[in-house]
């Protein structure tokens, strides 16, 4: 007999209206929008302006139901496990109500031994409209809330549901409903392993692991029904007796737990008295600093000699915290891994889709593959979305992406009711228990931007003192206390941005983390980044339009104007189009057509983020992190993302591969045409670099050059000799440009181009770019050649490809090769199109 098993209820269910009228089958995990669109009963909510009728539909309640066959065995305990119900629902088994649920971020375990029967069973999940639910909310006197986040529907803070499902300034207002994660019957007979917690202590190059195990035992209540009790088990040896306070002591005293550690190279170590000493640990490191070896901890539960249950965790042996040492500038904020302070490089992550059941492991892997390929070592999970699936964190463990984990609260005022208090504690403990073992988990953060909002946001900080006190209770008491009860090792940060909490200068430049939006929202020039030396910039961004292929998926030809109703409905930040035009006017000539406008918007975005990242990397030690907003989209939209909804790379994503490189050469441009090369080394080895600074004319001819060499220590920055070019450039500022080429000892290259004036005022020649295409196996190579300097050269194909480089500068007459891997099944030679900056505006011959 299998002692512990799961019977999955995923698969085909029936979707019905609230009046029991059958609509269609729906695959679970799934949702209302997922089911109706799959069966043609609802037009694609992403197409044109279909968002709005779909939103109206979601004002209704819906029913999900199915029947299932169960071979019920006497003496076994049966639990219905719901890993994700979205959101307010009543669950019935065989017509009997078993649970009312109201938190999509919480896993529910519902004991149903006495309700299930042998043979045919039914399950019904009646889901109440989230829109109706928040509209029905009545606040307590003195706790009325009038603030709504930009782009969101009113009242989204009254429900424990991903806030961005109600809309954001990059997402649609589609608060879907459904069963969005696995649902199954869990059963066991005598006992089950309910929790395994591993703690690490690093001492003199060794690692001492301590295990804490909890076991659930069935018990009979006075009414004869089966109930459960969870007990902590302290292993006394590799096959020890459990020490519990169980009422059924006979069973408890016969329980044995065996815990084994499997090393990355397959060796086996045993725990004794709940502890295991690893003499020569293989340490886990972030991407770029070392390898990511993972150990497996296996706990086995026995009753006498009978095997009952097993639980496994994969862990990385490392220390990981946040250093807040005082220094000359204030107080640092730096991830510290195995005693090494790292510079965090990454982006802010939002859910890959606003229809959550469409978020597959494959989409998660594709997105995170890009992050790793572009030298990210960190990813921030933003608090207005969801806690991702286990596979997300598994991937981060395997590839060295440190996770900045927000709890799911963002840009809102919350009324702390008794029900919310209980839900917060349960949600915190549940997610912490699920995620705490991951090597990649870098910190827990209470919320996104709410401390800063209470401090100085107009329309936010004018709420009652009682609501402000609710904030403090939630994020400086309830959540950290619940967190500590389940994970006392991981760093907690009350909000982002913050200086440590209690509304003490949450936007300080000198302490904690910072969000910076004067570039973009404040319409400051890109050079404004250089006025700030934040300790850790966890959010800054710039918008662009998605790729033309993506726009074609939701528009008709007549819609392809940024001020058309359809395009504006796929631009959720009301002033954003005007801001893009403002920055175009500051930097470039006016684009000649719609497609050129898209291209220029992406170039602007890439330049903006590059400017900030390179400045902060030049100031490593004072600033220890640059996390840009945002990595991805949840539908086809104009946004701050570097990858659009369909996974197509914008210019920014290509730029990130360069400005996040482990070894980076950059140029600091000062007044009076002084150019200072910088070498930034984010590796554990010394590197050297040969740099040549050129002044070239618009024919590509070298007018002046200077070469120098620098050596840079590990994890440091080297400012090289400044180069004064005033005498070289003066009088021909519109006719020349400066180029710096860094050849690094690790075999990589950095190339920087700077214009003495804005591009719009430069006398750039219209270059003729030729190219050859070669295919060998699945590798496509394009060899480019230009007869004059060409800037931001973009290579496109009728097939979706990811290039080894793109939006690059061709500044000499030597060929430049880029490659891409062809998708499986691709036939023939893809059609290639090449454009450069000059192609985006009209040039009179």
PDB file of N, CA and C in Angstrom, residues 123-180:
ATOM      1  N   UNK A 123     -17.034  17.855  -6.871  1.00  0.00           N
ATOM      2  CA  UNK A 123     -16.455  19.046  -6.258  1.00  0.00           C
ATOM      3  C   UNK A 123     -16.939  20.261  -7.032  1.00  0.00           C
ATOM      4  N   UNK A 124     -17.341  21.275  -6.304  1.00  0.00           N
ATOM      5  CA  UNK A 124     -17.848  22.518  -6.890  1.00  0.00           C
ATOM      6  C   UNK A 124     -17.126  23.682  -6.224  1.00  0.00           C
ATOM      7  N   UNK A 125     -16.623  24.601  -7.047  1.00  0.00           N
ATOM      8  CA  UNK A 125     -15.993  25.822  -6.543  1.00  0.00           C
ATOM      9  C   UNK A 125     -16.781  27.002  -7.102  1.00  0.00           C
ATOM     10  N   UNK A 126     -17.531  27.657  -6.230  1.00  0.00           N
ATOM     11  CA  UNK A 126     -18.323  28.821  -6.625  1.00  0.00           C
ATOM     12  C   UNK A 126     -17.512  30.078  -6.326  1.00  0.00           C
ATOM     13  N   UNK A 127     -17.164  30.805  -7.388  1.00  0.00           N
ATOM     14  CA  UNK A 127     -16.271  31.958  -7.239  1.00  0.00           C
ATOM     15  C   UNK A 127     -17.058  33.248  -7.405  1.00  0.00           C
ATOM     16  N   UNK A 128     -16.893  34.112  -6.435  1.00  0.00           N
ATOM     17  CA  UNK A 128     -17.575  35.405  -6.412  1.00  0.00           C
ATOM     18  C   UNK A 128     -16.732  36.423  -7.178  1.00  0.00           C
ATOM     19  N   UNK A 129     -17.379  37.229  -7.984  1.00  0.00           N
ATOM     20  CA  UNK A 129     -16.688  38.265  -8.748  1.00  0.00           C
ATOM     21  C   UNK A 129     -15.837  39.136  -7.831  1.00  0.00           C
ATOM     22  N   UNK A 130     -14.555  39.282  -8.176  1.00  0.00           N
ATOM     23  CA  UNK A 130     -13.673  40.150  -7.389  1.00  0.00           C
ATOM     24  C   UNK A 130     -14.109  41.602  -7.498  1.00  0.00           C
ATOM     25  N   UNK A 131     -14.624  41.987  -8.658  1.00  0.00           N
ATOM     26  CA  UNK A 131     -15.092  43.367  -8.836  1.00  0.00           C
ATOM     27  C   UNK A 131     -16.260  43.638  -7.902  1.00  0.00           C
ATOM     28  N   UNK A 132     -17.213  42.720  -7.876  1.00  0.00           N
ATOM     29  CA  UNK A 132     -18.364  42.896  -6.988  1.00  0.00           C
ATOM     30  C   UNK A 132     -17.937  42.871  -5.529  1.00  0.00           C
ATOM     31  N   UNK A 133     -17.004  41.987  -5.217  1.00  0.00           N
ATOM     32  CA  UNK A 133     -16.560  41.842  -3.825  1.00  0.00           C
ATOM     33  C   UNK A 133     -15.972  43.146  -3.290  1.00  0.00           C
ATOM     34  N   UNK A 134     -15.084  43.780  -4.048  1.00  0.00           N
ATOM     35  CA  UNK A 134     -14.466  45.014  -3.531  1.00  0.00           C
ATOM     36  C   UNK A 134     -15.477  46.153  -3.500  1.00  0.00           C
ATOM     37  N   UNK A 135     -16.444  46.126  -4.421  1.00  0.00           N
ATOM     38  CA  UNK A 135     -17.471  47.175  -4.412  1.00  0.00           C
ATOM     39  C   UNK A 135     -18.408  47.047  -3.217  1.00  0.00           C
ATOM     40  N   UNK A 136     -18.510  45.838  -2.664  1.00  0.00           N
ATOM     41  CA  UNK A 136     -19.383  45.610  -1.512  1.00  0.00           C
ATOM     42  C   UNK A 136     -18.722  45.992  -0.192  1.00  0.00           C
ATOM     43  N   UNK A 137     -17.439  46.278  -0.224  1.00  0.00           N
ATOM     44  CA  UNK A 137     -16.709  46.557   1.021  1.00  0.00           C
ATOM     45  C   UNK A 137     -17.174  47.869   1.653  1.00  0.00           C
ATOM     46  N   UNK A 138     -17.358  47.835   2.944  1.00  0.00           N
ATOM     47  CA  UNK A 138     -17.703  49.036   3.713  1.00  0.00           C
ATOM     48  C   UNK A 138     -16.617  49.241   4.764  1.00  0.00           C
ATOM     49  N   UNK A 139     -15.933  50.369   4.682  1.00  0.00           N
ATOM     50  CA  UNK A 139     -14.845  50.649   5.619  1.00  0.00           C
ATOM     51  C   UNK A 139     -15.388  51.063   6.977  1.00  0.00           C
ATOM     52  N   UNK A 140     -14.597  50.798   7.998  1.00  0.00           N
ATOM     53  CA  UNK A 140     -14.945  51.258   9.342  1.00  0.00           C
ATOM     54  C   UNK A 140     -14.866  52.779   9.392  1.00  0.00           C
ATOM     55  N   UNK A 141     -15.684  53.404  10.219  1.00  0.00           N
ATOM     56  CA  UNK A 141     -15.632  54.872  10.345  1.00  0.00           C
ATOM     57  C   UNK A 141     -14.214  55.337  10.682  1.00  0.00           C
ATOM     58  N   UNK A 142     -13.758  56.352   9.962  1.00  0.00           N
ATOM     59  CA  UNK A 142     -12.415  56.871  10.172  1.00  0.00           C
ATOM     60  C   UNK A 142     -11.342  56.135   9.400  1.00  0.00           C
ATOM     61  N   UNK A 143     -11.744  55.083   8.665  1.00  0.00           N
ATOM     62  CA  UNK A 143     -10.768  54.330   7.877  1.00  0.00           C
ATOM     63  C   UNK A 143     -11.158  54.273   6.399  1.00  0.00           C
ATOM     64  N   UNK A 144     -11.850  55.291   5.940  1.00  0.00           N
ATOM     65  CA  UNK A 144     -12.220  55.357   4.536  1.00  0.00           C
ATOM     66  C   UNK A 144     -10.964  55.591   3.682  1.00  0.00           C
ATOM     67  N   UNK A 145     -10.942  54.956   2.519  1.00  0.00           N
ATOM     68  CA  UNK A 145      -9.772  55.034   1.630  1.00  0.00           C
ATOM     69  C   UNK A 145     -10.201  55.630   0.290  1.00  0.00           C
ATOM     70  N   UNK A 146      -9.459  56.636  -0.171  1.00  0.00           N
ATOM     71  CA  UNK A 146      -9.789  57.252  -1.452  1.00  0.00           C
ATOM     72  C   UNK A 146      -8.681  57.094  -2.490  1.00  0.00           C
ATOM     73  N   UNK A 147      -7.523  56.573  -2.096  1.00  0.00           N
ATOM     74  CA  UNK A 147      -6.400  56.464  -3.033  1.00  0.00           C
ATOM     75  C   UNK A 147      -6.536  55.208  -3.891  1.00  0.00           C
ATOM     76  N   UNK A 148      -6.246  55.347  -5.185  1.00  0.00           N
ATOM     77  CA  UNK A 148      -6.183  54.208  -6.098  1.00  0.00           C
ATOM     78  C   UNK A 148      -4.902  54.320  -6.909  1.00  0.00           C
ATOM     79  N   UNK A 149      -4.160  53.240  -7.008  1.00  0.00           N
ATOM     80  CA  UNK A 149      -2.911  53.248  -7.771  1.00  0.00           C
ATOM     81  C   UNK A 149      -3.186  53.549  -9.235  1.00  0.00           C
ATOM     82  N   UNK A 150      -2.214  54.158  -9.905  1.00  0.00           N
ATOM     83  CA  UNK A 150      -2.353  54.577 -11.299  1.00  0.00           C
ATOM     84  C   UNK A 150      -2.712  53.391 -12.191  1.00  0.00           C
ATOM     85  N   UNK A 151      -3.813  53.517 -12.910  1.00  0.00           N
ATOM     86  CA  UNK A 151      -4.235  52.481 -13.845  1.00  0.00           C
ATOM     87  C   UNK A 151      -5.057  51.371 -13.237  1.00  0.00           C
ATOM     88  N   UNK A 152      -5.218  51.368 -11.904  1.00  0.00           N
ATOM     89  CA  UNK A 152      -5.918  50.274 -11.231  1.00  0.00           C
ATOM     90  C   UNK A 152      -7.382  50.614 -10.988  1.00  0.00           C
ATOM     91  N   UNK A 153      -8.176  49.593 -10.718  1.00  0.00           N
ATOM     92  CA  UNK A 153      -9.570  49.773 -10.349  1.00  0.00           C
ATOM     93  C   UNK A 153      -9.667  50.074  -8.858  1.00  0.00           C
ATOM     94  N   UNK A 154     -10.649  50.853  -8.488  1.00  0.00           N
ATOM     95  CA  UNK A 154     -10.838  51.201  -7.081  1.00  0.00           C
ATOM     96  C   UNK A 154     -11.110  49.952  -6.242  1.00  0.00           C
ATOM     97  N   UNK A 155     -10.596  49.972  -5.024  1.00  0.00           N
ATOM     98  CA  UNK A 155     -10.917  48.924  -4.063  1.00  0.00           C
ATOM     99  C   UNK A 155     -10.060  47.690  -4.135  1.00  0.00           C
ATOM    100  N   UNK A 156      -9.016  47.683  -4.989  1.00  0.00           N
ATOM    101  CA  UNK A 156      -8.243  46.443  -5.145  1.00  0.00           C
ATOM    102  C   UNK A 156      -7.521  46.035  -3.868  1.00  0.00           C
ATOM    103  N   UNK A 157      -7.352  46.967  -2.910  1.00  0.00           N
ATOM    104  CA  UNK A 157      -6.677  46.627  -1.661  1.00  0.00           C
ATOM    105  C   UNK A 157      -7.579  45.880  -0.689  1.00  0.00           C
ATOM    106  N   UNK A 158      -8.872  45.758  -1.001  1.00  0.00           N
ATOM    107  CA  UNK A 158      -9.804  45.095  -0.090  1.00  0.00           C
ATOM    108  C   UNK A 158      -9.847  43.582  -0.287  1.00  0.00           C
ATOM    109  N   UNK A 159      -9.011  43.059  -1.170  1.00  0.00           N
ATOM    110  CA  UNK A 159      -9.035  41.631  -1.458  1.00  0.00           C
ATOM    111  C   UNK A 159      -7.602  41.143  -1.601  1.00  0.00           C
ATOM    112  N   UNK A 160      -7.334  39.955  -1.070  1.00  0.00           N
ATOM    113  CA  UNK A 160      -5.983  39.401  -1.169  1.00  0.00           C
ATOM    114  C   UNK A 160      -5.832  38.688  -2.503  1.00  0.00           C
ATOM    115  N   UNK A 161      -5.724  39.503  -3.503  1.00  0.00           N
ATOM    116  CA  UNK A 161      -5.612  39.075  -4.893  1.00  0.00           C
ATOM    117  C   UNK A 161      -4.519  39.920  -5.526  1.00  0.00           C
ATOM    118  N   UNK A 162      -3.811  39.385  -6.495  1.00  0.00           N
ATOM    119  CA  UNK A 162      -2.753  40.153  -7.154  1.00  0.00           C
ATOM    120  C   UNK A 162      -3.299  41.508  -7.590  1.00  0.00           C
ATOM    121  N   UNK A 163      -2.725  42.574  -7.038  1.00  0.00           N
ATOM    122  CA  UNK A 163      -3.292  43.901  -7.283  1.00  0.00           C
ATOM    123  C   UNK A 163      -3.281  44.271  -8.760  1.00  0.00           C
ATOM    124  N   UNK A 164      -2.253  43.862  -9.479  1.00  0.00           N
ATOM    125  CA  UNK A 164      -2.151  44.270 -10.880  1.00  0.00           C
ATOM    126  C   UNK A 164      -3.190  43.601 -11.764  1.00  0.00           C
ATOM    127  N   UNK A 165      -3.898  42.586 -11.265  1.00  0.00           N
ATOM    128  CA  UNK A 165      -5.001  42.020 -12.041  1.00  0.00           C
ATOM    129  C   UNK A 165      -6.137  43.028 -12.186  1.00  0.00           C
ATOM    130  N   UNK A 166      -6.174  44.021 -11.301  1.00  0.00           N
ATOM    131  CA  UNK A 166      -7.159  45.097 -11.405  1.00  0.00           C
ATOM    132  C   UNK A 166      -6.650  46.242 -12.280  1.00  0.00           C
ATOM    133  N   UNK A 167      -5.520  46.041 -12.933  1.00  0.00           N
ATOM    134  CA  UNK A 167      -4.921  47.071 -13.762  1.00  0.00           C
ATOM    135  C   UNK A 167      -3.768  47.763 -13.063  1.00  0.00           C
ATOM    136  N   UNK A 168      -2.842  48.260 -13.873  1.00  0.00           N
ATOM    137  CA  UNK A 168      -1.718  49.061 -13.369  1.00  0.00           C
ATOM    138  C   UNK A 168      -1.356  50.017 -14.485  1.00  0.00           C
ATOM    139  N   UNK A 169      -0.295  50.781 -14.309  1.00  0.00           N
ATOM    140  CA  UNK A 169       0.032  51.713 -15.389  1.00  0.00           C
ATOM    141  C   UNK A 169       0.807  51.033 -16.514  1.00  0.00           C
ATOM    142  N   UNK A 170       0.727  49.710 -16.574  1.00  0.00           N
ATOM    143  CA  UNK A 170       1.242  48.925 -17.690  1.00  0.00           C
ATOM    144  C   UNK A 170       0.363  47.693 -17.956  1.00  0.00           C
ATOM    145  N   UNK A 171      -0.737  47.531 -17.219  1.00  0.00           N
ATOM    146  CA  UNK A 171      -1.510  46.297 -17.340  1.00  0.00           C
ATOM    147  C   UNK A 171      -2.995  46.539 -17.441  1.00  0.00           C
ATOM    148  N   UNK A 172      -3.736  45.596 -18.016  1.00  0.00           N
ATOM    149  CA  UNK A 172      -5.173  45.754 -18.226  1.00  0.00           C
ATOM    150  C   UNK A 172      -5.968  45.498 -16.952  1.00  0.00           C
ATOM    151  N   UNK A 173      -7.187  45.999 -16.929  1.00  0.00           N
ATOM    152  CA  UNK A 173      -8.100  45.785 -15.803  1.00  0.00           C
ATOM    153  C   UNK A 173      -8.914  44.520 -16.068  1.00  0.00           C
ATOM    154  N   UNK A 174      -8.303  43.385 -15.763  1.00  0.00           N
ATOM    155  CA  UNK A 174      -8.928  42.088 -16.021  1.00  0.00           C
ATOM    156  C   UNK A 174      -8.780  41.189 -14.794  1.00  0.00           C
ATOM    157  N   UNK A 175      -9.538  41.480 -13.719  1.00  0.00           N
ATOM    158  CA  UNK A 175      -9.431  40.663 -12.502  1.00  0.00           C
ATOM    159  C   UNK A 175     -10.116  39.309 -12.685  1.00  0.00           C
ATOM    160  N   UNK A 176      -9.416  38.442 -13.360  1.00  0.00           N
ATOM    161  CA  UNK A 176      -9.876  37.099 -13.707  1.00  0.00           C
ATOM    162  C   UNK A 176     -10.196  36.306 -12.441  1.00  0.00           C
ATOM    163  N   UNK A 177     -10.789  35.136 -12.612  1.00  0.00           N
ATOM    164  CA  UNK A 177     -11.088  34.265 -11.471  1.00  0.00           C
ATOM    165  C   UNK A 177     -10.992  32.814 -11.918  1.00  0.00           C
ATOM    166  N   UNK A 178     -10.591  31.946 -10.992  1.00  0.00           N
ATOM    167  CA  UNK A 178     -10.482  30.549 -11.366  1.00  0.00           C
ATOM    168  C   UNK A 178      -9.682  29.740 -10.370  1.00  0.00           C
ATOM    169  N   UNK A 179      -9.271  28.568 -10.813  1.00  0.00           N
ATOM    170  CA  UNK A 179      -8.408  27.674 -10.040  1.00  0.00           C
ATOM    171  C   UNK A 179      -7.065  27.719 -10.753  1.00  0.00           C
ATOM    172  N   UNK A 180      -6.170  28.555 -10.270  1.00  0.00           N
ATOM    173  CA  UNK A 180      -4.998  28.922 -11.067  1.00  0.00           C
ATOM    174  C   UNK A 180      -3.760  28.096 -10.773  1.00  0.00           C
TER     175      UNK A 180
END
